[in-house]
Amino acid sequence: MKKIALVTGGTRGIGRCIAEKFAGAGYRVFVTFASDETAAATLMARYSTLIALQVDGRATDQIHALRDQICAEGIPSVLVNNAGITGDAIFLNGSVDVFHEVMATNFVSTLNYCDTFAPLMANARFGNIVNISSVAATKIKLGNTAYGCAKAAIERLTLGLALELARFDVNVNGVSPGFVDTEMFKLFAKGVEREILKSIPARKIMQPDEVANMVFLLASRQFSTTGTIVKVGNGENIG
């Protein structure tokens, strides 16, 4: 049986490393991306078993079209919800529209993908969903309210779905990284890198492939659990 994985936001950063991990393990990998066609083309050129498709996770019709394309090859056994944006801003100085955009891009898209693919996995009596959260879900930082709320909602969704889907042998887990060396982190940390590094107990930044390793461990059932939020980092998640 063909092993199929879907990774959202899978052409850059953590998502790319996750997609590469599954492709290297022999999976047929579908990845979604928002706008970076160059990154998508580069990734597809590197892996013959990988296809990158431009999909807006907020649009259910686009996700349903993706589902139909994937299901022409088989039912995916792995869904990794990674796509997201930060939208950092002081709440009183910003627009509530940005808050809505962050919630829609991070949480609503995760909800939409789960709503589309969880029933297929339940019917197949097997599946693995891993939702990417963040230390921001529990650690409060100035200007990080929208992103933190979205990630907290993702963690609560993860736990609720895990409870409901366990009897169908569908594992639902989350991975909550601290600071990870990605383009998103570089944008967030611009000008304050030294201060951020000093705030991390181990004084170092995680690499994207380290997060990908944990996701693969869960989704391939090398470590079988459900309803677990795995906190990974260099001490940022303590407390």
CSV table of C-alpha atoms in Angstrom, one decimal:
chain,number,residue,atom,x,y,z
A,1,MET,CA,0.0,0.0,0.0
A,2,LYS,CA,1.3,3.4,-0.9
A,3,LYS,CA,2.2,5.6,2.0
A,4,ILE,CA,0.8,9.2,1.5
A,5,ALA,CA,1.5,12.3,3.6
A,6,LEU,CA,0.1,15.8,3.4
A,7,VAL,CA,2.1,18.7,4.9
A,8,THR,CA,0.6,22.2,4.9
A,9,GLY,CA,3.0,25.1,4.5
A,10,GLY,CA,5.5,22.5,3.3
A,11,THR,CA,7.9,24.4,1.1
A,12,ARG,CA,9.9,26.5,3.6
A,13,GLY,CA,11.3,26.3,7.1
A,14,ILE,CA,10.0,23.6,9.4
A,15,GLY,CA,7.4,22.5,6.9
A,16,ARG,CA,10.0,21.9,4.2
A,17,CYS,CA,12.1,19.8,6.6
A,18,ILE,CA,9.0,17.7,7.5
A,19,ALA,CA,8.2,17.2,3.9
A,20,GLU,CA,11.7,16.1,3.1
A,21,LYS,CA,11.7,13.7,6.0
A,22,PHE,CA,8.7,11.9,4.7
A,23,ALA,CA,9.9,12.0,1.1
A,24,GLY,CA,13.2,10.5,2.2
A,25,ALA,CA,11.3,7.7,4.0
A,26,GLY,CA,9.4,6.6,0.8
A,27,TYR,CA,6.2,8.5,1.2
A,28,ARG,CA,4.2,10.1,-1.6
A,29,VAL,CA,4.2,13.6,-0.2
A,30,PHE,CA,1.7,16.4,-1.0
A,31,VAL,CA,2.7,19.8,0.3
A,32,THR,CA,0.7,23.1,0.2
A,33,PHE,CA,2.1,26.6,-0.1
A,34,ALA,CA,0.7,30.1,-0.1
A,35,SER,CA,2.7,32.0,-2.7
A,36,ASP,CA,6.4,31.1,-3.0
A,37,GLU,CA,6.3,29.2,-6.4
A,38,THR,CA,10.1,29.3,-6.6
A,39,ALA,CA,10.5,27.3,-3.3
A,40,ALA,CA,7.8,24.9,-4.4
A,41,ALA,CA,9.6,24.3,-7.8
A,42,THR,CA,12.9,23.8,-6.1
A,43,LEU,CA,11.4,21.2,-3.7
A,44,MET,CA,9.7,19.3,-6.4
A,45,ALA,CA,12.9,19.2,-8.5
A,46,ARG,CA,14.6,17.6,-5.6
A,47,TYR,CA,12.1,14.8,-4.9
A,48,SER,CA,10.3,12.9,-7.6
A,49,THR,CA,7.7,11.6,-5.1
A,50,LEU,CA,6.7,15.1,-3.9
A,51,ILE,CA,4.2,17.5,-5.4
A,52,ALA,CA,3.6,21.1,-4.2
A,53,LEU,CA,0.3,22.7,-4.7
A,54,GLN,CA,-0.9,26.3,-4.0
A,55,VAL,CA,-3.8,26.0,-1.6
A,56,ASP,CA,-5.5,28.5,0.6
A,57,GLY,CA,-6.3,26.7,3.8
A,58,ARG,CA,-9.1,29.1,4.6
A,59,ALA,CA,-11.0,28.1,1.5
A,60,THR,CA,-12.8,24.8,2.0
A,61,ASP,CA,-13.4,24.4,-1.8
A,62,GLN,CA,-9.7,24.4,-2.4
A,63,ILE,CA,-9.1,21.9,0.3
A,64,HIS,CA,-11.8,19.6,-1.1
A,65,ALA,CA,-10.2,19.8,-4.6
A,66,LEU,CA,-6.9,18.9,-3.0
A,67,ARG,CA,-8.6,16.0,-1.2
A,68,ASP,CA,-10.0,14.7,-4.5
A,69,GLN,CA,-6.5,14.9,-6.1
A,70,ILE,CA,-4.8,13.0,-3.2
A,71,CYS,CA,-7.6,10.4,-2.9
A,72,ALA,CA,-7.1,9.5,-6.6
A,73,GLU,CA,-3.9,7.9,-5.4
A,74,GLY,CA,-5.0,6.7,-2.0
A,75,ILE,CA,-6.1,7.8,1.5
A,76,PRO,CA,-3.4,9.7,3.3
A,77,SER,CA,-2.2,8.2,6.5
A,78,VAL,CA,-0.4,11.4,7.6
A,79,LEU,CA,-1.6,15.0,7.9
A,80,VAL,CA,0.8,17.6,9.3
A,81,ASN,CA,-0.8,21.0,9.8
A,82,ASN,CA,2.2,23.4,9.8
A,83,ALA,CA,1.1,26.5,7.7
A,84,GLY,CA,0.9,29.7,9.7
A,85,ILE,CA,1.8,33.4,10.1
A,86,THR,CA,2.7,35.5,13.1
A,87,GLY,CA,1.2,38.9,12.6
A,88,ASP,CA,2.9,40.3,15.7
A,89,ALA,CA,1.6,43.7,16.8
A,90,ILE,CA,0.6,45.5,20.0
A,91,PHE,CA,-3.2,44.9,20.2
A,92,LEU,CA,-4.1,48.6,21.0
A,93,ASN,CA,-1.9,49.9,18.2
A,94,GLY,CA,-3.0,47.4,15.5
A,95,SER,CA,-6.1,46.4,13.5
A,96,VAL,CA,-8.4,43.7,14.6
A,97,ASP,CA,-8.4,42.6,11.0
A,98,VAL,CA,-4.8,41.4,11.5
A,99,PHE,CA,-6.0,39.3,14.5
A,100,HIS,CA,-8.7,37.8,12.4
A,101,GLU,CA,-6.2,37.0,9.6
A,102,VAL,CA,-3.8,35.3,12.0
A,103,MET,CA,-6.6,33.2,13.5
A,104,ALA,CA,-7.9,32.2,10.1
A,105,THR,CA,-4.5,31.4,8.6
A,106,ASN,CA,-3.3,29.4,11.6
A,107,PHE,CA,-6.3,28.0,13.4
A,108,VAL,CA,-9.2,27.9,10.9
A,109,SER,CA,-7.0,26.4,8.2
A,110,THR,CA,-5.9,23.7,10.6
A,111,LEU,CA,-9.6,23.1,11.5
A,112,ASN,CA,-10.5,22.9,7.8
A,113,TYR,CA,-7.8,20.4,6.9
A,114,CYS,CA,-8.8,18.2,9.9
A,115,ASP,CA,-12.5,18.5,9.0
A,116,THR,CA,-11.6,17.3,5.4
A,117,PHE,CA,-9.2,14.5,6.1
A,118,ALA,CA,-10.0,13.2,9.6
A,119,PRO,CA,-13.2,11.5,8.4
A,120,LEU,CA,-11.2,9.7,5.6
A,121,MET,CA,-8.8,8.4,8.2
A,122,ALA,CA,-11.6,7.4,10.5
A,123,ASN,CA,-13.3,5.4,7.7
A,124,ALA,CA,-10.0,3.8,6.9
A,125,ARG,CA,-9.5,3.0,10.6
A,126,PHE,CA,-6.0,4.4,10.6
A,127,GLY,CA,-4.3,7.8,10.5
A,128,ASN,CA,-1.9,10.2,12.1
A,129,ILE,CA,-2.5,13.9,12.5
A,130,VAL,CA,0.3,16.2,13.9
A,131,ASN,CA,-0.5,19.8,14.4
A,132,ILE,CA,2.3,22.3,14.8
A,133,SER,CA,1.8,24.6,17.8
A,134,SER,CA,4.3,26.9,19.5
A,135,VAL,CA,5.7,28.0,22.8
A,136,ALA,CA,3.5,31.1,22.2
A,137,ALA,CA,0.5,29.0,23.2
A,138,THR,CA,1.5,29.1,26.8
A,139,LYS,CA,4.3,31.7,27.1
A,140,ILE,CA,2.9,35.3,27.0
A,141,LYS,CA,5.1,37.8,25.1
A,142,LEU,CA,4.4,41.4,24.2
A,143,GLY,CA,2.8,41.8,20.8
A,144,ASN,CA,2.3,38.0,20.4
A,145,THR,CA,-1.3,37.8,21.4
A,146,ALA,CA,-2.9,36.9,18.1
A,147,TYR,CA,-0.4,34.2,17.3
A,148,GLY,CA,-0.5,32.8,20.8
A,149,CYS,CA,-4.3,32.6,20.8
A,150,ALA,CA,-4.2,30.8,17.4
A,151,LYS,CA,-1.7,28.3,18.7
A,152,ALA,CA,-3.6,27.8,22.0
A,153,ALA,CA,-6.7,27.1,19.9
A,154,ILE,CA,-4.8,24.5,17.8
A,155,GLU,CA,-3.7,22.7,21.0
A,156,ARG,CA,-7.2,22.5,22.3
A,157,LEU,CA,-8.5,21.3,18.9
A,158,THR,CA,-5.7,18.6,18.9
A,159,LEU,CA,-6.7,17.3,22.3
A,160,GLY,CA,-10.4,17.2,21.5
A,161,LEU,CA,-9.9,15.4,18.2
A,162,ALA,CA,-7.6,12.9,19.8
A,163,LEU,CA,-10.3,12.0,22.3
A,164,GLU,CA,-12.9,11.6,19.5
A,165,LEU,CA,-10.7,9.7,17.0
A,166,ALA,CA,-8.9,7.3,19.3
A,167,ARG,CA,-11.4,4.5,18.8
A,168,PHE,CA,-10.7,4.7,15.0
A,169,ASP,CA,-7.0,4.2,15.5
A,170,VAL,CA,-6.3,7.8,14.4
A,171,ASN,CA,-3.6,9.4,16.5
A,172,VAL,CA,-3.8,13.2,16.9
A,173,ASN,CA,-0.8,15.0,18.5
A,174,GLY,CA,0.8,18.3,18.6
A,175,VAL,CA,4.4,19.5,18.5
A,176,SER,CA,5.1,22.8,20.3
A,177,PRO,CA,8.6,24.2,19.4
A,178,GLY,CA,10.4,27.1,21.1
A,179,PHE,CA,12.5,29.3,18.9
A,180,VAL,CA,13.5,27.6,15.6
A,181,ASP,CA,16.0,29.0,13.1
A,182,THR,CA,13.7,29.8,10.2
A,183,GLU,CA,12.9,32.8,8.0
A,184,MET,CA,10.0,33.6,10.3
A,185,PHE,CA,12.3,33.6,13.4
A,186,LYS,CA,14.8,35.9,11.6
A,187,LEU,CA,12.0,38.3,10.8
A,188,PHE,CA,10.7,38.2,14.4
A,189,ALA,CA,14.2,38.5,16.0
A,190,LYS,CA,15.6,41.2,13.7
A,191,GLY,CA,17.7,43.5,15.9
A,192,VAL,CA,17.1,41.6,19.2
A,193,GLU,CA,18.8,38.3,18.4
A,194,ARG,CA,21.2,38.7,21.3
A,195,GLU,CA,18.4,39.3,23.8
A,196,ILE,CA,16.4,36.3,22.6
A,197,LEU,CA,19.4,34.0,22.8
A,198,LYS,CA,20.0,35.2,26.4
A,199,SER,CA,16.4,34.4,27.3
A,200,ILE,CA,16.9,30.7,26.2
A,201,PRO,CA,18.2,28.6,29.1
A,202,ALA,CA,20.5,26.5,26.8
A,203,ARG,CA,21.6,29.6,24.8
A,204,LYS,CA,21.0,28.1,21.4
A,205,ILE,CA,18.3,28.0,18.7
A,206,MET,CA,16.6,24.8,17.5
A,207,GLN,CA,17.1,23.7,13.9
A,208,PRO,CA,14.0,23.0,11.7
A,209,ASP,CA,15.2,19.4,11.1
A,210,GLU,CA,15.0,18.7,14.9
A,211,VAL,CA,11.3,19.6,14.9
A,212,ALA,CA,10.8,17.5,11.7
A,213,ASN,CA,12.4,14.5,13.5
A,214,MET,CA,9.8,14.7,16.3
A,215,VAL,CA,6.9,15.1,13.9
A,216,PHE,CA,8.1,12.0,11.9
A,217,LEU,CA,8.6,10.0,15.1
A,218,LEU,CA,4.9,10.7,16.0
A,219,ALA,CA,3.4,10.3,12.5
A,220,SER,CA,5.3,7.1,11.7
A,221,ARG,CA,4.3,5.7,15.1
A,222,GLN,CA,7.9,5.0,16.0
A,223,PHE,CA,6.5,6.5,19.2
A,224,SER,CA,2.8,5.7,19.4
A,225,THR,CA,0.7,8.1,21.5
A,226,THR,CA,-2.4,10.3,21.0
A,227,GLY,CA,-3.6,13.4,22.7
A,228,THR,CA,-0.1,14.5,23.4
A,229,ILE,CA,1.4,18.0,23.0
A,230,VAL,CA,5.2,17.5,22.8
A,231,LYS,CA,7.1,20.5,23.9
A,232,VAL,CA,10.5,20.8,22.2
A,233,GLY,CA,13.2,23.4,22.5
A,234,ASN,CA,16.2,24.5,24.6
A,235,GLY,CA,14.4,25.4,27.7
A,236,GLU,CA,11.9,28.0,26.4
A,237,ASN,CA,9.0,25.7,27.2
A,238,ILE,CA,9.9,25.2,30.8
A,239,GLY,CA,7.3,26.4,33.3
